[in-house]
mmCIF file of C-alpha atoms in Angstrom:
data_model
loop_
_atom_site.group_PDB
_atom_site.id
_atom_site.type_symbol
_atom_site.label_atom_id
_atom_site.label_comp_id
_atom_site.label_asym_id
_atom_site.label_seq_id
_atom_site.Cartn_x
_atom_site.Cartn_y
_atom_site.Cartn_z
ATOM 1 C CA UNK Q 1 -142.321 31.906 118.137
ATOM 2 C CA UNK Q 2 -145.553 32.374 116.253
ATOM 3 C CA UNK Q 3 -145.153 31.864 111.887
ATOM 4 C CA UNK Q 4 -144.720 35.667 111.254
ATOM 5 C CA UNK Q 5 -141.914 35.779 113.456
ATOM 6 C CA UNK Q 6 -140.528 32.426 111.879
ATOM 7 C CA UNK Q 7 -140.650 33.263 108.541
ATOM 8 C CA UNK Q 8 -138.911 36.455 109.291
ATOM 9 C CA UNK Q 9 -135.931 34.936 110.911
ATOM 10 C CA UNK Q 10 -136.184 31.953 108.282
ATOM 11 C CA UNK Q 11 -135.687 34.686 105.545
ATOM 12 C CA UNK Q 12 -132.515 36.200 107.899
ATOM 13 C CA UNK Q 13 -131.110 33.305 108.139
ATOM 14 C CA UNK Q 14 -131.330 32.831 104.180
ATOM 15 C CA UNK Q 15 -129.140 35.818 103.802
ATOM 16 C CA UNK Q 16 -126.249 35.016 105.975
ATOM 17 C CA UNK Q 17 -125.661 31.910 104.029
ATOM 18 C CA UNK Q 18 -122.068 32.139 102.966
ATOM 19 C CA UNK Q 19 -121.255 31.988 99.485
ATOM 20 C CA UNK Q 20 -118.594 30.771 97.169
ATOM 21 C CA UNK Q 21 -117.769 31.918 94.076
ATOM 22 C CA UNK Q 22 -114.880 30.384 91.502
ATOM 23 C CA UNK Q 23 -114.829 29.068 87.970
ATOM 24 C CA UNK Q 24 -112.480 27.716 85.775
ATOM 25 C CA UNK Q 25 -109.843 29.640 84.349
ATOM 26 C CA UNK Q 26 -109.799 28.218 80.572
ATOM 27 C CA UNK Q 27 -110.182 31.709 79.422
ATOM 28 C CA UNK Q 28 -113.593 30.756 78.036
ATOM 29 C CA UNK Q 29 -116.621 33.258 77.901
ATOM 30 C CA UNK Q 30 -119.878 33.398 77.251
ATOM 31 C CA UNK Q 31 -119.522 35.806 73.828
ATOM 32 C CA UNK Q 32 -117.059 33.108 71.678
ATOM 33 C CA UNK Q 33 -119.045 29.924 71.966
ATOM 34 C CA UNK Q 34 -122.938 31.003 73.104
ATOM 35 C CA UNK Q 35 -122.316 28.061 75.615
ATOM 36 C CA UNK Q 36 -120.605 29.654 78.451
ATOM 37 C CA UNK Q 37 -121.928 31.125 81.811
ATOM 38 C CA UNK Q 38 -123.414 34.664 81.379
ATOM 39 C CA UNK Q 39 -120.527 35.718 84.004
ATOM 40 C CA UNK Q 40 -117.886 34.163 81.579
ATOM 41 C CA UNK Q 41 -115.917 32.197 84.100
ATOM 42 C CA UNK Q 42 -117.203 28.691 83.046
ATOM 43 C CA UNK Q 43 -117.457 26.876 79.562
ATOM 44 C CA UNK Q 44 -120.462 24.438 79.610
ATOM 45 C CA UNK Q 45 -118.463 22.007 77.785
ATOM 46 C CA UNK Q 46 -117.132 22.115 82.030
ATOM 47 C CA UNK Q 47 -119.981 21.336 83.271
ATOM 48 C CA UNK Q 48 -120.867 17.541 81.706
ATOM 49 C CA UNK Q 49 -124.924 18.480 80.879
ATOM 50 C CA UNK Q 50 -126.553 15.449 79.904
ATOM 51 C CA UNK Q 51 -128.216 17.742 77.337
ATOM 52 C CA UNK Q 52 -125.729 20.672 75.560
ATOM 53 C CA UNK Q 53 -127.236 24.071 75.767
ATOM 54 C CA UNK Q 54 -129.880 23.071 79.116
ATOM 55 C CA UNK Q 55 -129.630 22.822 82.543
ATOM 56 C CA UNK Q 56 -131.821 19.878 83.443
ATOM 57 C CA UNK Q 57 -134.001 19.528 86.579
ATOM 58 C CA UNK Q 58 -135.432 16.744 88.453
ATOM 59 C CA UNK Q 59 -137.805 17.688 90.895
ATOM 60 C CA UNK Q 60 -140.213 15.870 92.838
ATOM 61 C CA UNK Q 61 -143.759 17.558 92.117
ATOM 62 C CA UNK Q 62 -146.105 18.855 93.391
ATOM 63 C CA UNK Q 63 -144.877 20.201 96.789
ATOM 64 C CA UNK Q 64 -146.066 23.784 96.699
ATOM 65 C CA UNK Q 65 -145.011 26.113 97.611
ATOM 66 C CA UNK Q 66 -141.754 25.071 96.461
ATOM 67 C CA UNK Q 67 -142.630 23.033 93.175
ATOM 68 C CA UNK Q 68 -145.676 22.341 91.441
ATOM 69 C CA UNK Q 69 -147.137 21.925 87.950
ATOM 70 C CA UNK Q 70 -148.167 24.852 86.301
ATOM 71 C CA UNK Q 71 -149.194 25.054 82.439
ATOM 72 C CA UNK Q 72 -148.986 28.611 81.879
ATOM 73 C CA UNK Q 73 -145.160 28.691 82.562
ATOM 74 C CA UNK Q 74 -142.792 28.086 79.933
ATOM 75 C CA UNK Q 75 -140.875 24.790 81.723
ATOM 76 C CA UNK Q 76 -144.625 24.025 82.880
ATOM 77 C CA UNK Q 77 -143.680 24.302 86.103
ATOM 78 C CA UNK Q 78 -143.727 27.035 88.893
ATOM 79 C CA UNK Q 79 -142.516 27.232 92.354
ATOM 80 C CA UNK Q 80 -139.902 28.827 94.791
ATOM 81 C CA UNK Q 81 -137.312 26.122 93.801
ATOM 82 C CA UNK Q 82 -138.154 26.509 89.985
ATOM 83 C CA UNK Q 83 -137.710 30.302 90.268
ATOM 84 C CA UNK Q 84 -133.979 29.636 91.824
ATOM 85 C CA UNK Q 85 -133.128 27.061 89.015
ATOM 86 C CA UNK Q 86 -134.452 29.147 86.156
ATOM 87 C CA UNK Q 87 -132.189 32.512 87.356
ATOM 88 C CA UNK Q 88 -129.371 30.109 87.737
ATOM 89 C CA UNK Q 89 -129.793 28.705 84.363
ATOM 90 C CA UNK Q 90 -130.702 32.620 82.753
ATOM 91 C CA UNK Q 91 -127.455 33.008 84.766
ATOM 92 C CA UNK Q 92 -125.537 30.295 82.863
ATOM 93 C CA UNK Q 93 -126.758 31.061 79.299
ATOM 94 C CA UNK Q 94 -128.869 27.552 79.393
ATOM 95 C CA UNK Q 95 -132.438 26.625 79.042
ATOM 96 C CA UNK Q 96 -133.961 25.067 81.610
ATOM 97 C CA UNK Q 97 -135.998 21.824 81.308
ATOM 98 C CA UNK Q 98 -137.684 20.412 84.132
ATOM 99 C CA UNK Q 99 -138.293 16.682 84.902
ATOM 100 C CA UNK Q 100 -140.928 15.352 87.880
ATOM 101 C CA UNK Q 101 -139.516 12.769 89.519
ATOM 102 C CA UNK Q 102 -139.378 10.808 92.859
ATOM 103 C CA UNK Q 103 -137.702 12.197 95.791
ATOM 104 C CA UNK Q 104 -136.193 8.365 96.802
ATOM 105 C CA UNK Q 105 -134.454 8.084 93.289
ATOM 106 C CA UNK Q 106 -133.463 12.238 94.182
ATOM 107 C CA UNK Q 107 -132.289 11.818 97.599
ATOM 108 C CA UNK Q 108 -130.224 8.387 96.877
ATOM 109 C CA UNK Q 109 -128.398 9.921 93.464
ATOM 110 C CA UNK Q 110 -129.993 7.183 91.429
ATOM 111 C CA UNK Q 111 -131.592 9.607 89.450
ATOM 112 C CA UNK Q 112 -128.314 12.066 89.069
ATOM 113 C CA UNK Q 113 -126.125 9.086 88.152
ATOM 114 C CA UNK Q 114 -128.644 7.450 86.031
ATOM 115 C CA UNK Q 115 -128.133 10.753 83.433
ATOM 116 C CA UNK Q 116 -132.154 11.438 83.896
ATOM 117 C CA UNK Q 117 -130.874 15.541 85.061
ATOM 118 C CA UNK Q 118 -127.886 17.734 85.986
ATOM 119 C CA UNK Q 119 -129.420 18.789 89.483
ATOM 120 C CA UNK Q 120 -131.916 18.108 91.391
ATOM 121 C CA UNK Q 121 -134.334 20.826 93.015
ATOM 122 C CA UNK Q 122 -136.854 19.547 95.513
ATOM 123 C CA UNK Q 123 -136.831 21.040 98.582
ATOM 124 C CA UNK Q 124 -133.874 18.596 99.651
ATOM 125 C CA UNK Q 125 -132.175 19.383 103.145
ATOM 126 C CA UNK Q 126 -128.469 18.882 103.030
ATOM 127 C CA UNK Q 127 -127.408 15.964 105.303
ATOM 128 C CA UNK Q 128 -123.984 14.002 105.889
ATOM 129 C CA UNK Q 129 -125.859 10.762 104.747
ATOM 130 C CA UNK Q 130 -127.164 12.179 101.428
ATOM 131 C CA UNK Q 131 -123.585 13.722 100.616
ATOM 132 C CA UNK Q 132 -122.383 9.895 100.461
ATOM 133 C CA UNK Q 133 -124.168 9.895 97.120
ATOM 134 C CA UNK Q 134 -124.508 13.646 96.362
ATOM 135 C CA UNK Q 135 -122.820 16.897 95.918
ATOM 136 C CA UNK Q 136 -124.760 19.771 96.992
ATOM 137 C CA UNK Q 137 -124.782 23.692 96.161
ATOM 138 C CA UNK Q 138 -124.797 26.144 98.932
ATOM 139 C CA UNK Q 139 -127.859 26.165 100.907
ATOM 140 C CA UNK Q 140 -130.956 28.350 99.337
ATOM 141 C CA UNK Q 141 -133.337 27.850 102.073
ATOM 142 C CA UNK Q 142 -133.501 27.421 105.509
ATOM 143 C CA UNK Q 143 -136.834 25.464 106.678
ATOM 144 C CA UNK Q 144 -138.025 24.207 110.094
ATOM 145 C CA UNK Q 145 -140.401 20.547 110.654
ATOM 146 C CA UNK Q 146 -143.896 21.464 111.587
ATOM 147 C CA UNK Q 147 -146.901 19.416 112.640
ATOM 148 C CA UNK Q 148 -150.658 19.618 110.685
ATOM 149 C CA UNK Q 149 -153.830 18.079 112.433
ATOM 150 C CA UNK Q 150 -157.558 18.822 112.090
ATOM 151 C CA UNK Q 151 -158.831 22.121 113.492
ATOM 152 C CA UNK Q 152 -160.053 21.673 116.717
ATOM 153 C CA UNK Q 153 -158.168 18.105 117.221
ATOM 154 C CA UNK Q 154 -156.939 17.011 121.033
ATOM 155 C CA UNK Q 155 -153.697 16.798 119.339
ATOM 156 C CA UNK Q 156 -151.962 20.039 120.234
ATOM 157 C CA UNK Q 157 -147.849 19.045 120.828
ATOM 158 C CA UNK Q 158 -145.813 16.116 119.301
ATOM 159 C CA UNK Q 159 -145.847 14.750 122.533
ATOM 160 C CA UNK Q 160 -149.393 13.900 121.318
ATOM 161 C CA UNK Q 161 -149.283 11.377 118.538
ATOM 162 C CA UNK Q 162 -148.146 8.150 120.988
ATOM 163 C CA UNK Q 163 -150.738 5.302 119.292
ATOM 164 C CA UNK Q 164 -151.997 8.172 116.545
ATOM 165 C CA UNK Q 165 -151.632 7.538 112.919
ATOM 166 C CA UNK Q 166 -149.597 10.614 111.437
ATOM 167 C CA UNK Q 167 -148.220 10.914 107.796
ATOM 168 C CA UNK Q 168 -144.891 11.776 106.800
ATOM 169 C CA UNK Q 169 -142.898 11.435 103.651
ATOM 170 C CA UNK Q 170 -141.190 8.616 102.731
ATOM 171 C CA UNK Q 171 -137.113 9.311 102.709
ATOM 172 C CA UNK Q 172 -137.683 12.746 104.363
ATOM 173 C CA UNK Q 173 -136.015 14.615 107.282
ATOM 174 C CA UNK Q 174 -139.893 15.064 108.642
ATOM 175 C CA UNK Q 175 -140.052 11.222 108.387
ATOM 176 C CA UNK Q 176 -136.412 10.831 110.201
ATOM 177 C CA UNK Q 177 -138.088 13.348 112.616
ATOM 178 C CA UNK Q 178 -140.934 11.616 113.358
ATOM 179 C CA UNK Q 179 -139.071 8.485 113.981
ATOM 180 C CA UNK Q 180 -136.729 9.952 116.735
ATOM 181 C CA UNK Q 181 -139.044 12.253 118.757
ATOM 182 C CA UNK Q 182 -142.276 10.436 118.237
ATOM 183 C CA UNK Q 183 -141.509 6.541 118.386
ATOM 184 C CA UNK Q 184 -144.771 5.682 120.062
ATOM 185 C CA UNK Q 185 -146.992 7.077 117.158
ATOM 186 C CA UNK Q 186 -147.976 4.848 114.052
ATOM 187 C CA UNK Q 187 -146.091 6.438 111.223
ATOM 188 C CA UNK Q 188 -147.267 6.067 107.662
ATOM 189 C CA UNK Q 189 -144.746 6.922 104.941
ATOM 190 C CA UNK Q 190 -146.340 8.308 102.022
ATOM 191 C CA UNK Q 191 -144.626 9.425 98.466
ATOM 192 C CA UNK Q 192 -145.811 12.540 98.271
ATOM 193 C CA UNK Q 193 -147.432 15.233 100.242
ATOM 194 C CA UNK Q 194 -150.390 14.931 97.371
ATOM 195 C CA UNK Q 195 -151.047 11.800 99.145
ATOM 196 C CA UNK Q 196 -150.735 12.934 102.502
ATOM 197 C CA UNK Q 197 -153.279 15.649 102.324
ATOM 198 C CA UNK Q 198 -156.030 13.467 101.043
ATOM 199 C CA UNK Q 199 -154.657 11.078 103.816
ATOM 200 C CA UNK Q 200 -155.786 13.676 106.524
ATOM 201 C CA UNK Q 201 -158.650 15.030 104.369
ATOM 202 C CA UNK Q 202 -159.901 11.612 104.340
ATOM 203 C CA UNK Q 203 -159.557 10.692 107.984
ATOM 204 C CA UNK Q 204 -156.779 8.017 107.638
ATOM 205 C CA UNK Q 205 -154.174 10.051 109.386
ATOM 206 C CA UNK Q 206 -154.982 12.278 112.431
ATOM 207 C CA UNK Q 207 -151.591 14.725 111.915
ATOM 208 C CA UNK Q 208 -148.983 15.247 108.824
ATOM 209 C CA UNK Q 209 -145.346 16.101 110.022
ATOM 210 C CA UNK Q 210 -143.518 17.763 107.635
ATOM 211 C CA UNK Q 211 -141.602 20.933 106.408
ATOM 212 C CA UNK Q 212 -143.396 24.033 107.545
ATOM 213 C CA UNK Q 213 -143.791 25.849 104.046
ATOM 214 C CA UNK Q 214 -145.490 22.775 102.593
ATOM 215 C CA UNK Q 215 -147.902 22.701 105.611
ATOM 216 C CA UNK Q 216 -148.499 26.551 105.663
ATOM 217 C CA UNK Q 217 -149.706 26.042 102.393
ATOM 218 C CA UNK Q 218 -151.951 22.632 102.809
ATOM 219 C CA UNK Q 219 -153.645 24.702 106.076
ATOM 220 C CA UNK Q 220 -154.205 28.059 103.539
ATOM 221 C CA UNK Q 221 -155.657 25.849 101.080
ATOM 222 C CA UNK Q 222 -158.017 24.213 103.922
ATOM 223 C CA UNK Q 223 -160.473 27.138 104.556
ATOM 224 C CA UNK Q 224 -159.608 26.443 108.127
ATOM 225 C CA UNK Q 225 -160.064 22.703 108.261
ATOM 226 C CA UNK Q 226 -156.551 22.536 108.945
ATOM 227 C CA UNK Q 227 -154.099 24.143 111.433
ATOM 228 C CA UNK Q 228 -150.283 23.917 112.337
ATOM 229 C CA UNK Q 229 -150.007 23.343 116.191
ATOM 230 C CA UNK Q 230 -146.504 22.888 116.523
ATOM 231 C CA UNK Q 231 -143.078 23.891 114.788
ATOM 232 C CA UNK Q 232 -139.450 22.200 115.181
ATOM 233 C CA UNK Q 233 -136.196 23.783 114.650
ATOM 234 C CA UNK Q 234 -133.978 21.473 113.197
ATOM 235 C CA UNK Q 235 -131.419 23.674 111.333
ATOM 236 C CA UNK Q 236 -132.318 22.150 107.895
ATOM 237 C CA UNK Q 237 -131.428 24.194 104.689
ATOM 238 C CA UNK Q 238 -132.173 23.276 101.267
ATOM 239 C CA UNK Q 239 -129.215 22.665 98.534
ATOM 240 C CA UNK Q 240 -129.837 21.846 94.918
ATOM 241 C CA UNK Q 241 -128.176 18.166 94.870
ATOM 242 C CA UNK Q 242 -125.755 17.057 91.689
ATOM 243 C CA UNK Q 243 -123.855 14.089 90.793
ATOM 244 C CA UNK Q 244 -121.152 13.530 93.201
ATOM 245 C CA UNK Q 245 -118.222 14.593 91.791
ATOM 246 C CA UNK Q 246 -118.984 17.143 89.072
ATOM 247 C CA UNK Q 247 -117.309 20.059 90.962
ATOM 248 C CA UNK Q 248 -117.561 22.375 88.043
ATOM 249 C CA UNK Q 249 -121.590 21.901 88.313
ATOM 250 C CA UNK Q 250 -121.113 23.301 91.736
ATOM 251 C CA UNK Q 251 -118.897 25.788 91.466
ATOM 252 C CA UNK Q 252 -120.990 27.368 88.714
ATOM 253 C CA UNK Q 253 -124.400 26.780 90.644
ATOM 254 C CA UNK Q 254 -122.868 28.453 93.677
ATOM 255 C CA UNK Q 255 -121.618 31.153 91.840
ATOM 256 C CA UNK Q 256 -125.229 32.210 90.239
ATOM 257 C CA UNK Q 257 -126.870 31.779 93.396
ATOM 258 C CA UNK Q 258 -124.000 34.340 95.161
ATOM 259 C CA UNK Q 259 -125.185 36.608 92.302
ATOM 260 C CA UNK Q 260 -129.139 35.942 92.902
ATOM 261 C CA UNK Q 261 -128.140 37.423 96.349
ATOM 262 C CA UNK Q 262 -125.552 40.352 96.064
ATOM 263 C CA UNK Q 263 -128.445 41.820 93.503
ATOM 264 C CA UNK Q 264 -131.477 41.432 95.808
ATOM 265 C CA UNK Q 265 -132.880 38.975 92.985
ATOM 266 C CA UNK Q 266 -133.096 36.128 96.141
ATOM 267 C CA UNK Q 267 -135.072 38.526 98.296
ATOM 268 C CA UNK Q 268 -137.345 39.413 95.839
ATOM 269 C CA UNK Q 269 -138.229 35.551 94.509
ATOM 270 C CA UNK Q 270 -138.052 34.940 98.616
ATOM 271 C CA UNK Q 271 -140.512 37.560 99.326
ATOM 272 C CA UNK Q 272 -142.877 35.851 96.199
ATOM 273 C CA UNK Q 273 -143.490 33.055 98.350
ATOM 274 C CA UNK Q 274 -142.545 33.273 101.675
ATOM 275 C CA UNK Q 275 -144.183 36.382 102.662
ATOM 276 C CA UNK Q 276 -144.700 37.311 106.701
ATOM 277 C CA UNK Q 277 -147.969 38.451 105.533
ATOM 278 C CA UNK Q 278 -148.950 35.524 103.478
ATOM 279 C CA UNK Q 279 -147.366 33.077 105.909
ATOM 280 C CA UNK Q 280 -149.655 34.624 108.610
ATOM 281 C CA UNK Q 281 -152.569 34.815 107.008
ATOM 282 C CA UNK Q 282 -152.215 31.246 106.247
ATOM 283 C CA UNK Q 283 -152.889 30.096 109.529
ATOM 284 C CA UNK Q 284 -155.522 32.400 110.218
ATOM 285 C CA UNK Q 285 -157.964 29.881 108.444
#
């Protein structure tokens, strides 16, 4: 399946997601204390914000196209994930502040249970092992594993990488990937994909395995220096992680993001990004 193709049935997929939608029946609304949800079913007293009045974010940036840092925006930060937290907080009747942090403290809770944010946002696939520490929305995305390497390199197929050096992220699916299906390769765990593309750039890697988006975007940035050669399905989907146990949090988060879809809003912040056209052109060099 070439990436056109892919994105196409990745934003299919996205649409199908089934969607719950209940709040709390206190009788509260958004028009008698400013602090409920804009759909009136939840009181944000409900929803224990470490700050009253915001919804606050932790995500793990930069990791475009999903996050990334971006002065001209009013949290001063832009991305697919960003878009889907600031209609959920519009949604809400919150502000939205937006914290960069790691993805280990993320993806263990430490940073959710430490008070640093409400939710986190950073391209996090829903697993059983995270939801030992987390609570997780619905999922907003669904993403497939893909592998980067230098154009031209003898490395065409995963099968490929036995005694090659290849970069993944540390705490990742793409690194729990690479582990399973490529045990003869040297993996190096980096923190960030910032540090894996100078890794490759550089010459101390010869492939990056990681989600597809975030390598569609390192190869269009490349001016052809860089190619995808292989994709993985491995049924991953994105949810926005929260502290374990704050089922209100959820409820309400699911709820906006039902709305996001029922009024095309999704498609449209979907289409922003994740264009068939963009995605194609991508790899094109």
């Amino acid at each position: 399946m070439n990436i056109r193709s892919l994105w196409t049935a990745t934003a299919v997929a996205g649409l199908v997601l089934s969607l719950s939608a209940c709040g709390s029946d206190d009788g509260a609304d958004a028009g008698d204390t400013g602090t409920g949800t804009g759909t009136g079913d939840v009181a944000a007293a409900d929803l224990d914000l470490v700050t009253d009045g915001t919804l606050t974010v932790c995500s793990d940036v930069p990791y475009p196209p999903f996050e990334d840092f971006d002065e001209s925006a009013p949290s001063g930060f832009s991305g697919f994930d960003i878009d889907i937290v600031q209609a959920v907080a519009d949604g809400l009747g919150l502000d939205l502040a937006v914290k960069d942090s790691s993805f280990d403290g993320l993806q263990s809770g430490l940073s959710l249970n430490a008070g640093e944010c409400d939710l986190a946002a950073s391209a996090m696939t829903i697993t059983d092992d995270r939801k030992k520490n987390l609570d997780f929305s619905e999922g907003y995305y669904d993403s497939l594993q893909s592998l980067l390497v230098p154009a031209g390199s003898d490395i065409t197929a995963i099968g490929d990488l036995a005694g090659k050096k290849v970069g993944v992220q540390q705490g990742t699916t793409g690194e729990a990937y690479t582990k399973e299906n490529a045990a003869d390769a040297d993996i190096i765990a980096f923190p960030s994909n910032a540090e894996m593309f100078q890794a490759i750039q550089a010459g101390q890697v010869a492939a990056l395995l990681q989600d597809l988006p975030v390598n569609v975007d390192n190869a269009k940035k490349s001016d052809g220096k860089f190619e995808i050669v292989e994709e993985y399905d491995t049924e991953e989907t994105y949810g926005l992680a929260i502290k374990k146990g704050n089922t209100a949090l959820v409820e309400a988060v699911d709820k906006q993001l039902g709305e996001l879809r029922e009024s095309g809003e999704y498609d449209t912040l979907y289409d922003k990004y994740f264009s068939a056209d963009d995605a194609a052109a991508s790899t094109d060099g």
